[in-house]
PDB file of C-alpha atoms and ligand atoms in Angstrom:
ATOM      1  CA  MET A 235      -3.094 -16.236  -4.391  1.00 82.00           C
ATOM      2  CA  LEU A 236      -3.165 -12.525  -5.130  1.00 94.00           C
ATOM      3  CA  LEU A 237       0.370 -11.569  -4.078  1.00 97.00           C
ATOM      4  CA  THR A 238       3.245 -14.005  -3.623  1.00 98.00           C
ATOM      5  CA  VAL A 239       6.621 -12.902  -2.334  1.00 98.00           C
ATOM      6  CA  GLU A 240       9.241 -15.662  -2.335  1.00 97.00           C
ATOM      7  CA  LYS A 241      12.594 -15.650  -0.619  1.00 96.00           C
ATOM      8  CA  ILE A 242      13.265 -11.955  -1.052  1.00 97.00           C
ATOM      9  CA  THR A 243      16.456 -10.431   0.257  1.00 97.00           C
ATOM     10  CA  LYS A 244      17.148  -6.717   0.563  1.00 97.00           C
ATOM     11  CA  LYS A 245      20.456  -5.274   1.692  1.00 97.00           C
ATOM     12  CA  PHE A 246      21.421  -1.694   2.417  1.00 97.00           C
ATOM     13  CA  ASN A 247      25.171  -1.096   2.287  1.00 95.00           C
ATOM     14  CA  GLY A 248      25.800  -4.855   2.333  1.00 93.00           C
ATOM     15  CA  GLN A 249      23.685  -5.349   5.459  1.00 94.00           C
ATOM     16  CA  PRO A 250      20.493  -7.442   5.019  1.00 95.00           C
ATOM     17  CA  VAL A 251      17.296  -5.853   6.324  1.00 96.00           C
ATOM     18  CA  ILE A 252      15.154  -8.628   4.830  1.00 97.00           C
ATOM     19  CA  LYS A 253      16.573 -12.100   4.212  1.00 96.00           C
ATOM     20  CA  ALA A 254      14.918 -14.965   2.262  1.00 95.00           C
ATOM     21  CA  PHE A 255      11.512 -13.727   3.423  1.00 96.00           C
ATOM     22  CA  ASP A 256       8.272 -15.332   2.190  1.00 96.00           C
ATOM     23  CA  PHE A 257       4.959 -13.524   2.253  1.00 97.00           C
ATOM     24  CA  THR A 258       1.516 -13.911   0.676  1.00 97.00           C
ATOM     25  CA  LEU A 259      -1.609 -11.817   0.521  1.00 97.00           C
ATOM     26  CA  GLU A 260      -5.012 -13.099  -0.565  1.00 97.00           C
ATOM     27  CA  LYS A 261      -8.057 -11.299  -1.902  1.00 97.00           C
ATOM     28  CA  GLY A 262      -9.968  -9.550   0.865  1.00 96.00           C
ATOM     29  CA  GLU A 263      -7.288 -10.303   3.439  1.00 97.00           C
ATOM     30  CA  ILE A 264      -6.080  -7.573   5.822  1.00 98.00           C
ATOM     31  CA  VAL A 265      -2.522  -8.238   6.950  1.00 98.00           C
ATOM     32  CA  THR A 266      -1.163  -5.956   9.626  1.00 98.00           C
ATOM     33  CA  LEU A 267       2.608  -5.678   9.861  1.00 97.00           C
ATOM     34  CA  ILE A 268       4.057  -4.802  13.246  1.00 97.00           C
ATOM     35  CA  GLY A 269       7.564  -4.617  14.685  1.00 95.00           C
ATOM     36  CA  LYS A 270      10.272  -2.370  16.073  1.00 94.00           C
ATOM     37  CA  SER A 271      11.449   0.807  14.390  1.00 94.00           C
ATOM     38  CA  GLY A 272      14.096   0.262  11.732  1.00 94.00           C
ATOM     39  CA  THR A 273      13.291  -3.408  11.114  1.00 96.00           C
ATOM     40  CA  GLY A 274      12.300  -2.985   7.458  1.00 97.00           C
ATOM     41  CA  LYS A 275       8.498  -2.638   7.461  1.00 96.00           C
ATOM     42  CA  THR A 276       8.429   0.404   5.181  1.00 95.00           C
ATOM     43  CA  THR A 277      11.146  -1.197   3.065  1.00 97.00           C
ATOM     44  CA  LEU A 278       8.990  -4.307   2.486  1.00 97.00           C
ATOM     45  CA  MET A 279       6.046  -2.130   1.506  1.00 97.00           C
ATOM     46  CA  ARG A 280       8.207  -0.081  -0.861  1.00 96.00           C
ATOM     47  CA  ILE A 281       9.541  -3.295  -2.426  1.00 98.00           C
ATOM     48  CA  ILE A 282       6.021  -4.619  -3.000  1.00 97.00           C
ATOM     49  CA  ASN A 283       5.081  -1.272  -4.581  1.00 96.00           C
ATOM     50  CA  HIS A 284       8.210  -1.378  -6.769  1.00 96.00           C
ATOM     51  CA  LEU A 285       9.577   1.809  -5.203  1.00 95.00           C
ATOM     52  CA  GLU A 286      12.618  -0.210  -4.150  1.00 97.00           C
ATOM     53  CA  THR A 287      14.268  -3.245  -5.790  1.00 97.00           C
ATOM     54  CA  VAL A 288      15.347  -6.533  -4.181  1.00 98.00           C
ATOM     55  CA  ASP A 289      18.750  -8.257  -4.217  1.00 97.00           C
ATOM     56  CA  ALA A 290      17.180 -11.722  -4.605  1.00 96.00           C
ATOM     57  CA  GLY A 291      13.807 -13.430  -4.767  1.00 97.00           C
ATOM     58  CA  GLU A 292      10.577 -13.414  -6.705  1.00 98.00           C
ATOM     59  CA  ILE A 293       7.387 -11.314  -6.541  1.00 98.00           C
ATOM     60  CA  ARG A 294       4.158 -12.174  -8.372  1.00 98.00           C
ATOM     61  CA  LEU A 295       0.832 -10.363  -8.427  1.00 97.00           C
ATOM     62  CA  GLY A 296      -1.884 -12.524 -10.017  1.00 95.00           C
ATOM     63  CA  ASP A 297      -0.354 -13.638 -13.305  1.00 95.00           C
ATOM     64  CA  ILE A 298       2.168 -10.775 -13.400  1.00 97.00           C
ATOM     65  CA  THR A 299       5.762 -11.475 -12.382  1.00 98.00           C
ATOM     66  CA  LEU A 300       7.369  -8.296 -11.053  1.00 98.00           C
ATOM     67  CA  CYS A 301      10.797  -9.828 -10.558  1.00 98.00           C
ATOM     68  CA  LYS A 302      12.573 -13.161 -10.467  1.00 97.00           C
ATOM     69  CA  THR A 303      16.106 -14.342  -9.732  1.00 95.00           C
ATOM     70  CA  ASN A 304      17.687 -15.808 -12.873  1.00 94.00           C
ATOM     71  CA  ARG A 305      20.138 -18.714 -13.188  1.00 92.00           C
ATOM     72  CA  LYS A 306      23.104 -16.402 -12.740  1.00 93.00           C
ATOM     73  CA  GLY A 307      21.642 -15.263  -9.419  1.00 90.00           C
ATOM     74  CA  GLU A 308      20.740 -11.791 -10.725  1.00 94.00           C
ATOM     75  CA  VAL A 309      17.260 -10.345 -10.307  1.00 97.00           C
ATOM     76  CA  ASP A 310      15.352  -9.659 -13.538  1.00 97.00           C
ATOM     77  CA  TYR A 311      12.562  -7.082 -13.338  1.00 98.00           C
ATOM     78  CA  ALA A 312       9.625  -7.093 -15.768  1.00 97.00           C
ATOM     79  CA  ASN A 313       9.628  -4.973 -18.944  1.00 97.00           C
ATOM     80  CA  LYS A 314       8.013  -1.524 -19.110  1.00 95.00           C
ATOM     81  CA  GLY A 315       4.602  -2.720 -20.335  1.00 95.00           C
ATOM     82  CA  THR A 316       4.335  -5.347 -17.623  1.00 96.00           C
ATOM     83  CA  LEU A 317       5.520  -2.874 -14.991  1.00 96.00           C
ATOM     84  CA  ARG A 318       2.755  -0.501 -16.019  1.00 92.00           C
ATOM     85  CA  LYS A 319       0.170  -3.262 -15.513  1.00 92.00           C
ATOM     86  CA  TYR A 320       1.701  -4.063 -12.142  1.00 95.00           C
ATOM     87  CA  HIS A 321       1.643  -0.428 -11.000  1.00 92.00           C
ATOM     88  CA  ASN A 322      -2.014  -0.131 -11.994  1.00 89.00           C
ATOM     89  CA  GLN A 323      -2.950  -2.984  -9.702  1.00 93.00           C
ATOM     90  CA  ILE A 324      -1.247  -1.752  -6.575  1.00 94.00           C
ATOM     91  CA  GLY A 325      -1.703   1.383  -4.522  1.00 91.00           C
ATOM     92  CA  MET A 326       0.032   2.896  -1.514  1.00 91.00           C
ATOM     93  CA  VAL A 327      -1.142   5.429   1.030  1.00 91.00           C
ATOM     94  CA  PHE A 328       1.904   7.098   2.542  1.00 88.00           C
ATOM     95  CA  GLN A 329       2.306   8.064   6.174  1.00 83.00           C
ATOM     96  CA  ASN A 330       2.328  11.792   5.433  1.00 82.00           C
ATOM     97  CA  TYR A 331      -0.394  11.336   2.747  1.00 84.00           C
ATOM     98  CA  GLN A 332       1.697  13.081   0.037  1.00 89.00           C
ATOM     99  CA  LEU A 333      -1.177  15.083  -1.402  1.00 94.00           C
ATOM    100  CA  PHE A 334      -0.280  17.728  -3.981  1.00 95.00           C
ATOM    101  CA  PRO A 335      -0.519  21.006  -1.989  1.00 96.00           C
ATOM    102  CA  ASN A 336      -1.405  23.159  -5.001  1.00 97.00           C
ATOM    103  CA  LEU A 337      -4.265  20.927  -6.235  1.00 96.00           C
ATOM    104  CA  THR A 338      -7.774  20.737  -4.802  1.00 97.00           C
ATOM    105  CA  VAL A 339      -9.069  17.590  -3.122  1.00 97.00           C
ATOM    106  CA  LEU A 340     -10.897  16.600  -6.319  1.00 96.00           C
ATOM    107  CA  GLU A 341      -7.867  17.329  -8.523  1.00 95.00           C
ATOM    108  CA  ASN A 342      -5.677  15.287  -6.179  1.00 95.00           C
ATOM    109  CA  CYS A 343      -7.976  12.297  -6.677  1.00 94.00           C
ATOM    110  CA  MET A 344      -8.060  12.687 -10.443  1.00 92.00           C
ATOM    111  CA  GLU A 345      -4.365  13.389 -10.984  1.00 88.00           C
ATOM    112  CA  ALA A 346      -2.945   9.868 -11.443  1.00 73.00           C
ATOM    113  CA  THR A 347      -5.760   8.657 -13.671  1.00 74.00           C
ATOM    114  CA  VAL A 348      -5.869  11.810 -15.816  1.00 67.00           C
ATOM    115  CA  ALA A 349      -2.140  11.445 -16.420  1.00 64.00           C
ATOM    116  CA  GLN A 350      -2.810   7.976 -17.797  1.00 68.00           C
ATOM    117  CA  LYS A 351      -5.498   9.266 -20.179  1.00 64.00           C
ATOM    118  CA  ARG A 352      -7.378   5.985 -19.969  1.00 71.00           C
ATOM    119  CA  GLU A 353     -10.818   7.476 -19.375  1.00 79.00           C
ATOM    120  CA  SER A 354     -12.578  10.751 -20.137  1.00 85.00           C
ATOM    121  CA  ASN A 355     -12.191  13.642 -17.726  1.00 87.00           C
ATOM    122  CA  GLN A 356     -15.922  13.666 -17.137  1.00 90.00           C
ATOM    123  CA  TYR A 357     -15.968   9.997 -16.146  1.00 90.00           C
ATOM    124  CA  LEU A 358     -12.969  10.404 -13.824  1.00 91.00           C
ATOM    125  CA  GLN A 359     -14.524  13.412 -12.130  1.00 93.00           C
ATOM    126  CA  LYS A 360     -17.723  11.448 -11.490  1.00 94.00           C
ATOM    127  CA  LYS A 361     -15.731   8.532 -10.104  1.00 92.00           C
ATOM    128  CA  ALA A 362     -13.634  10.833  -7.877  1.00 94.00           C
ATOM    129  CA  MET A 363     -16.798  12.450  -6.509  1.00 96.00           C
ATOM    130  CA  GLU A 364     -18.287   9.029  -5.741  1.00 94.00           C
ATOM    131  CA  LEU A 365     -15.155   7.982  -3.876  1.00 92.00           C
ATOM    132  CA  LEU A 366     -15.042  11.281  -1.971  1.00 95.00           C
ATOM    133  CA  GLU A 367     -18.628  10.661  -0.962  1.00 92.00           C
ATOM    134  CA  GLN A 368     -17.661   7.175   0.223  1.00 87.00           C
ATOM    135  CA  VAL A 369     -15.003   8.653   2.490  1.00 88.00           C
ATOM    136  CA  GLY A 370     -17.404  11.384   3.633  1.00 90.00           C
ATOM    137  CA  LEU A 371     -15.625  14.281   1.969  1.00 93.00           C
ATOM    138  CA  ASN A 372     -17.723  15.231  -1.046  1.00 92.00           C
ATOM    139  CA  GLU A 373     -18.326  18.656   0.491  1.00 96.00           C
ATOM    140  CA  LYS A 374     -14.562  19.254   0.577  1.00 97.00           C
ATOM    141  CA  ALA A 375     -13.980  18.474  -3.111  1.00 97.00           C
ATOM    142  CA  ASN A 376     -12.879  22.019  -3.905  1.00 97.00           C
ATOM    143  CA  ALA A 377     -10.873  22.589  -0.713  1.00 98.00           C
ATOM    144  CA  MET A 378      -7.073  22.686  -0.713  1.00 98.00           C
ATOM    145  CA  PRO A 379      -5.223  19.988   1.293  1.00 96.00           C
ATOM    146  CA  ASN A 380      -3.936  22.503   3.877  1.00 96.00           C
ATOM    147  CA  GLU A 381      -7.540  23.353   4.741  1.00 97.00           C
ATOM    148  CA  LEU A 382      -8.166  19.780   5.914  1.00 95.00           C
ATOM    149  CA  SER A 383      -7.471  17.978   9.192  1.00 90.00           C
ATOM    150  CA  GLY A 384      -4.994  15.080   9.299  1.00 86.00           C
ATOM    151  CA  GLY A 385      -7.773  12.485   9.279  1.00 86.00           C
ATOM    152  CA  GLN A 386      -9.479  14.200   6.350  1.00 91.00           C
ATOM    153  CA  GLN A 387      -6.214  14.300   4.373  1.00 92.00           C
ATOM    154  CA  GLN A 388      -5.793  10.611   5.121  1.00 89.00           C
ATOM    155  CA  ARG A 389      -9.242   9.927   3.682  1.00 91.00           C
ATOM    156  CA  VAL A 390      -8.442  11.939   0.528  1.00 94.00           C
ATOM    157  CA  ALA A 391      -5.288   9.826   0.127  1.00 93.00           C
ATOM    158  CA  ILE A 392      -7.434   6.675   0.419  1.00 91.00           C
ATOM    159  CA  ALA A 393      -9.948   7.955  -2.161  1.00 92.00           C
ATOM    160  CA  ARG A 394      -7.068   8.844  -4.479  1.00 92.00           C
ATOM    161  CA  ALA A 395      -5.542   5.374  -4.112  1.00 89.00           C
ATOM    162  CA  LEU A 396      -8.918   3.784  -4.933  1.00 89.00           C
ATOM    163  CA  MET A 397      -9.215   5.679  -8.236  1.00 89.00           C
ATOM    164  CA  LEU A 398      -7.181   2.991 -10.009  1.00 85.00           C
ATOM    165  CA  ASN A 399      -9.212   0.077  -8.568  1.00 87.00           C
ATOM    166  CA  PRO A 400      -6.106  -1.587  -7.141  1.00 92.00           C
ATOM    167  CA  SER A 401      -6.077  -5.322  -6.303  1.00 95.00           C
ATOM    168  CA  ILE A 402      -3.770  -4.472  -3.417  1.00 97.00           C
ATOM    169  CA  LEU A 403      -3.688  -1.418  -1.227  1.00 96.00           C
ATOM    170  CA  CYS A 404      -0.848  -0.697   1.200  1.00 96.00           C
ATOM    171  CA  PHE A 405      -0.943   1.707   4.142  1.00 95.00           C
ATOM    172  CA  ASP A 406       2.156   2.895   5.987  1.00 94.00           C
ATOM    173  CA  GLU A 407       1.119   3.808   9.533  1.00 92.00           C
ATOM    174  CA  PRO A 408      -2.338   5.108   8.585  1.00 89.00           C
ATOM    175  CA  THR A 409      -3.363   5.978  12.130  1.00 87.00           C
ATOM    176  CA  SER A 410      -0.192   7.460  13.599  1.00 85.00           C
ATOM    177  CA  ALA A 411      -1.552  11.023  13.371  1.00 81.00           C
ATOM    178  CA  LEU A 412      -5.128  10.154  14.330  1.00 82.00           C
ATOM    179  CA  ASP A 413      -7.112  10.046  17.581  1.00 86.00           C
ATOM    180  CA  ARG A 414      -8.976   6.875  18.643  1.00 88.00           C
ATOM    181  CA  GLU A 415     -12.238   7.903  16.996  1.00 87.00           C
ATOM    182  CA  SER A 416     -10.650   8.664  13.608  1.00 85.00           C
ATOM    183  CA  THR A 417      -8.603   5.464  13.898  1.00 88.00           C
ATOM    184  CA  ILE A 418     -11.788   3.421  14.266  1.00 89.00           C
ATOM    185  CA  GLU A 419     -13.336   5.311  11.335  1.00 87.00           C
ATOM    186  CA  ILE A 420     -10.336   4.634   9.054  1.00 88.00           C
ATOM    187  CA  GLY A 421     -10.363   0.999  10.219  1.00 92.00           C
ATOM    188  CA  LYS A 422     -13.975   0.589   9.160  1.00 92.00           C
ATOM    189  CA  MET A 423     -13.199   2.180   5.808  1.00 90.00           C
ATOM    190  CA  ILE A 424     -10.316  -0.221   5.242  1.00 93.00           C
ATOM    191  CA  GLN A 425     -12.528  -3.202   6.149  1.00 95.00           C
ATOM    192  CA  LYS A 426     -15.099  -2.058   3.593  1.00 93.00           C
ATOM    193  CA  ILE A 427     -12.409  -1.870   0.895  1.00 93.00           C
ATOM    194  CA  ALA A 428     -11.253  -5.396   1.805  1.00 96.00           C
ATOM    195  CA  ALA A 429     -14.831  -6.680   1.671  1.00 96.00           C
ATOM    196  CA  ASN A 430     -14.828  -5.708  -2.024  1.00 93.00           C
ATOM    197  CA  GLY A 431     -11.956  -8.136  -2.591  1.00 95.00           C
ATOM    198  CA  THR A 432      -8.949  -5.833  -2.295  1.00 96.00           C
ATOM    199  CA  GLY A 433      -5.969  -7.308  -0.434  1.00 97.00           C
ATOM    200  CA  ILE A 434      -4.730  -4.933   2.256  1.00 98.00           C
ATOM    201  CA  LEU A 435      -1.313  -4.590   3.876  1.00 98.00           C
ATOM    202  CA  ILE A 436      -0.981  -2.188   6.808  1.00 97.00           C
ATOM    203  CA  VAL A 437       2.162  -1.201   8.692  1.00 96.00           C
ATOM    204  CA  THR A 438       1.275  -0.012  12.172  1.00 95.00           C
ATOM    205  CA  HIS A 439       2.789   0.645  15.591  1.00 93.00           C
ATOM    206  CA  ASP A 440      -0.674   0.443  17.144  1.00 93.00           C
ATOM    207  CA  ASP A 441      -0.945  -3.147  18.432  1.00 93.00           C
ATOM    208  CA  GLU A 442      -4.605  -2.765  19.346  1.00 93.00           C
ATOM    209  CA  PHE A 443      -5.466  -1.534  15.843  1.00 94.00           C
ATOM    210  CA  ALA A 444      -3.333  -4.335  14.329  1.00 96.00           C
ATOM    211  CA  LYS A 445      -5.235  -7.028  16.210  1.00 95.00           C
ATOM    212  CA  ASP A 446      -8.671  -5.438  15.748  1.00 94.00           C
ATOM    213  CA  ILE A 447      -8.483  -4.928  12.027  1.00 96.00           C
ATOM    214  CA  GLY A 448      -5.978  -7.571  10.868  1.00 96.00           C
ATOM    215  CA  THR A 449      -7.211 -10.923   9.629  1.00 96.00           C
ATOM    216  CA  ARG A 450      -3.546 -11.901  10.089  1.00 96.00           C
ATOM    217  CA  VAL A 451      -0.751 -10.201  12.005  1.00 97.00           C
ATOM    218  CA  VAL A 452       2.838 -10.496  10.737  1.00 96.00           C
ATOM    219  CA  SER A 453       5.873  -9.352  12.720  1.00 95.00           C
ATOM    220  CA  SER A 454       8.979  -7.893  11.124  1.00 95.00           C
ATOM    221  CA  ASP A 455      10.937 -10.288  13.405  1.00 93.00           C
ATOM    222  CA  GLU A 456      10.359 -12.753  10.557  1.00 92.00           C
ATOM    223  CA  PHE A 457      12.273 -10.626   8.036  1.00 94.00           C
ATOM    224  CA  LEU A 458      15.607 -11.992   9.137  1.00 91.00           C
ATOM    225  CA  ASP A 459      14.851 -15.408  10.606  1.00 72.00           C
ATOM    226  CA  ASN A 460      11.820 -16.790   8.802  1.00 54.00           C
ATOM    227  CA  ARG A 461       9.788 -17.874  11.789  1.00 45.00           C
ATOM    228  CA  GLU A 462       6.242 -19.147  11.297  1.00 45.00           C
ATOM    229  CA  ILE A 463       3.647 -16.524  10.516  1.00 46.00           C
ATOM    230  CA  HIS A 464       1.462 -15.956  13.579  1.00 46.00           C
ATOM    231  CA  GLU A 465      -2.157 -16.677  12.712  1.00 42.00           C
ATOM    232  CA  LYS A 466      -4.664 -14.583  14.602  1.00 42.00           C
TER     233      LYS A 466
HETATM  234  N1  LIG B 752      17.405   4.166   1.143  1.00 61.53           N
HETATM  235  C1  LIG B 752      18.040   3.629   2.187  1.00 61.53           C
HETATM  236  N2  LIG B 752      19.387   3.607   2.230  1.00 61.53           N
HETATM  237  C2  LIG B 752      20.061   3.032   3.261  1.00 61.53           C
HETATM  238  N3  LIG B 752      19.451   2.437   4.306  1.00 61.53           N
HETATM  239  C3  LIG B 752      18.109   2.437   4.323  1.00 61.53           C
HETATM  240  C4  LIG B 752      17.329   3.034   3.274  1.00 61.53           C
HETATM  241  N4  LIG B 752      16.013   2.866   3.561  1.00 61.53           N
HETATM  242  C5  LIG B 752      15.982   2.211   4.734  1.00 61.53           C
HETATM  243  N5  LIG B 752      17.216   1.960   5.199  1.00 61.53           N
HETATM  244  C6  LIG B 752      17.548   1.238   6.440  1.00 61.53           C
HETATM  245  O1  LIG B 752      16.821   0.016   6.463  1.00 61.53           O
HETATM  246  C7  LIG B 752      16.336  -0.254   7.771  1.00 61.53           C
HETATM  247  C8  LIG B 752      14.829  -0.442   7.721  1.00 61.53           C
HETATM  248  O2  LIG B 752      14.195   0.801   7.461  1.00 61.53           O
HETATM  249  P1  LIG B 752      12.617   0.942   7.362  1.00 61.53           P
HETATM  250  O3  LIG B 752      12.304   2.353   7.043  1.00 61.53           O
HETATM  251  O4  LIG B 752      12.115  -0.087   6.419  1.00 61.53           O
HETATM  252  O5  LIG B 752      12.167   0.548   8.833  1.00 61.53           O
HETATM  253  P2  LIG B 752      10.718   0.546   9.503  1.00 61.53           P
HETATM  254  O6  LIG B 752      10.502  -0.822  10.074  1.00 61.53           O
HETATM  255  O7  LIG B 752       9.712   1.046   8.548  1.00 61.53           O
HETATM  256  O8  LIG B 752      10.918   1.578  10.707  1.00 61.53           O
HETATM  257  P3  LIG B 752       9.850   2.600  11.386  1.00 61.53           P
HETATM  258  O9  LIG B 752       8.963   1.741  12.245  1.00 61.53           O
HETATM  259  O10 LIG B 752      10.732   3.499  12.187  1.00 61.53           O
HETATM  260  O11 LIG B 752       9.124   3.301  10.285  1.00 61.53           O
HETATM  261  C9  LIG B 752      16.815   0.892   8.667  1.00 61.53           C
HETATM  262  O12 LIG B 752      17.980   0.475   9.327  1.00 61.53           O
HETATM  263  C10 LIG B 752      17.116   1.999   7.669  1.00 61.53           C
HETATM  264  O13 LIG B 752      18.148   2.818   8.147  1.00 61.53           O
HETATM  265 MG1  LIG B 753       8.500   2.771   8.490  1.00 61.53          MG
END
């Protein structure tokens, strides 16, 4: 199992949004997460990406334990070195893309990896160009984000997320700003990424997209009452 989430609970102001929730994600799987507004979908994704902490439960990614409830009932998070490994294996594409407005498309893709200084600049630039080609945007490498359409910005965000070769890639409402044609295009791109073994988690309000692309559909109804996961 790539990602295992066991009995996690998350409260805001004492009120649980997610309670004793179990979730798994396997290599190459595309899980689509649907459900009403305010039911905790983004929160779950933020928890998995360690942008938010849990009040109880355990999260493992491969052989890395992100957090675990100890005998006193407190949640222990991994140390800095382990957290760094965890962060390198997981990527998130935000709803509003969150590109850096003052960096070019190419610089946006290179930013996270350059900051880590793991590879040479030359190598990273070559890799970024290859990924931009994959998403059909190599000709826009030197454009600024505000010169791109919504769908194009979305594709830059995907290329950027792929720079770190994540084992898991999360998308928060990737198609909410897109027309049907671009939605289908992004869907195909996501399926290609999954075919390479990446586990994908997608939050969406688009039920048709969820069913078309998801190898499994999960509803946020399960966050509070642990019903069976609905197999497609
Ligand atoms: N940082 C926070 N502080 C307090 N409450 C929060 C915080 N983040 C989220 N919440 C609350 O948690 C609940 C779940 O929010 P979340 O954003 O996860 O919902 P969602 O399912 O993604 O909704 P939508 O479909 O509208 O995006 C909401 O009631 C929200 O008000
Ligand atoms: Mg949300």
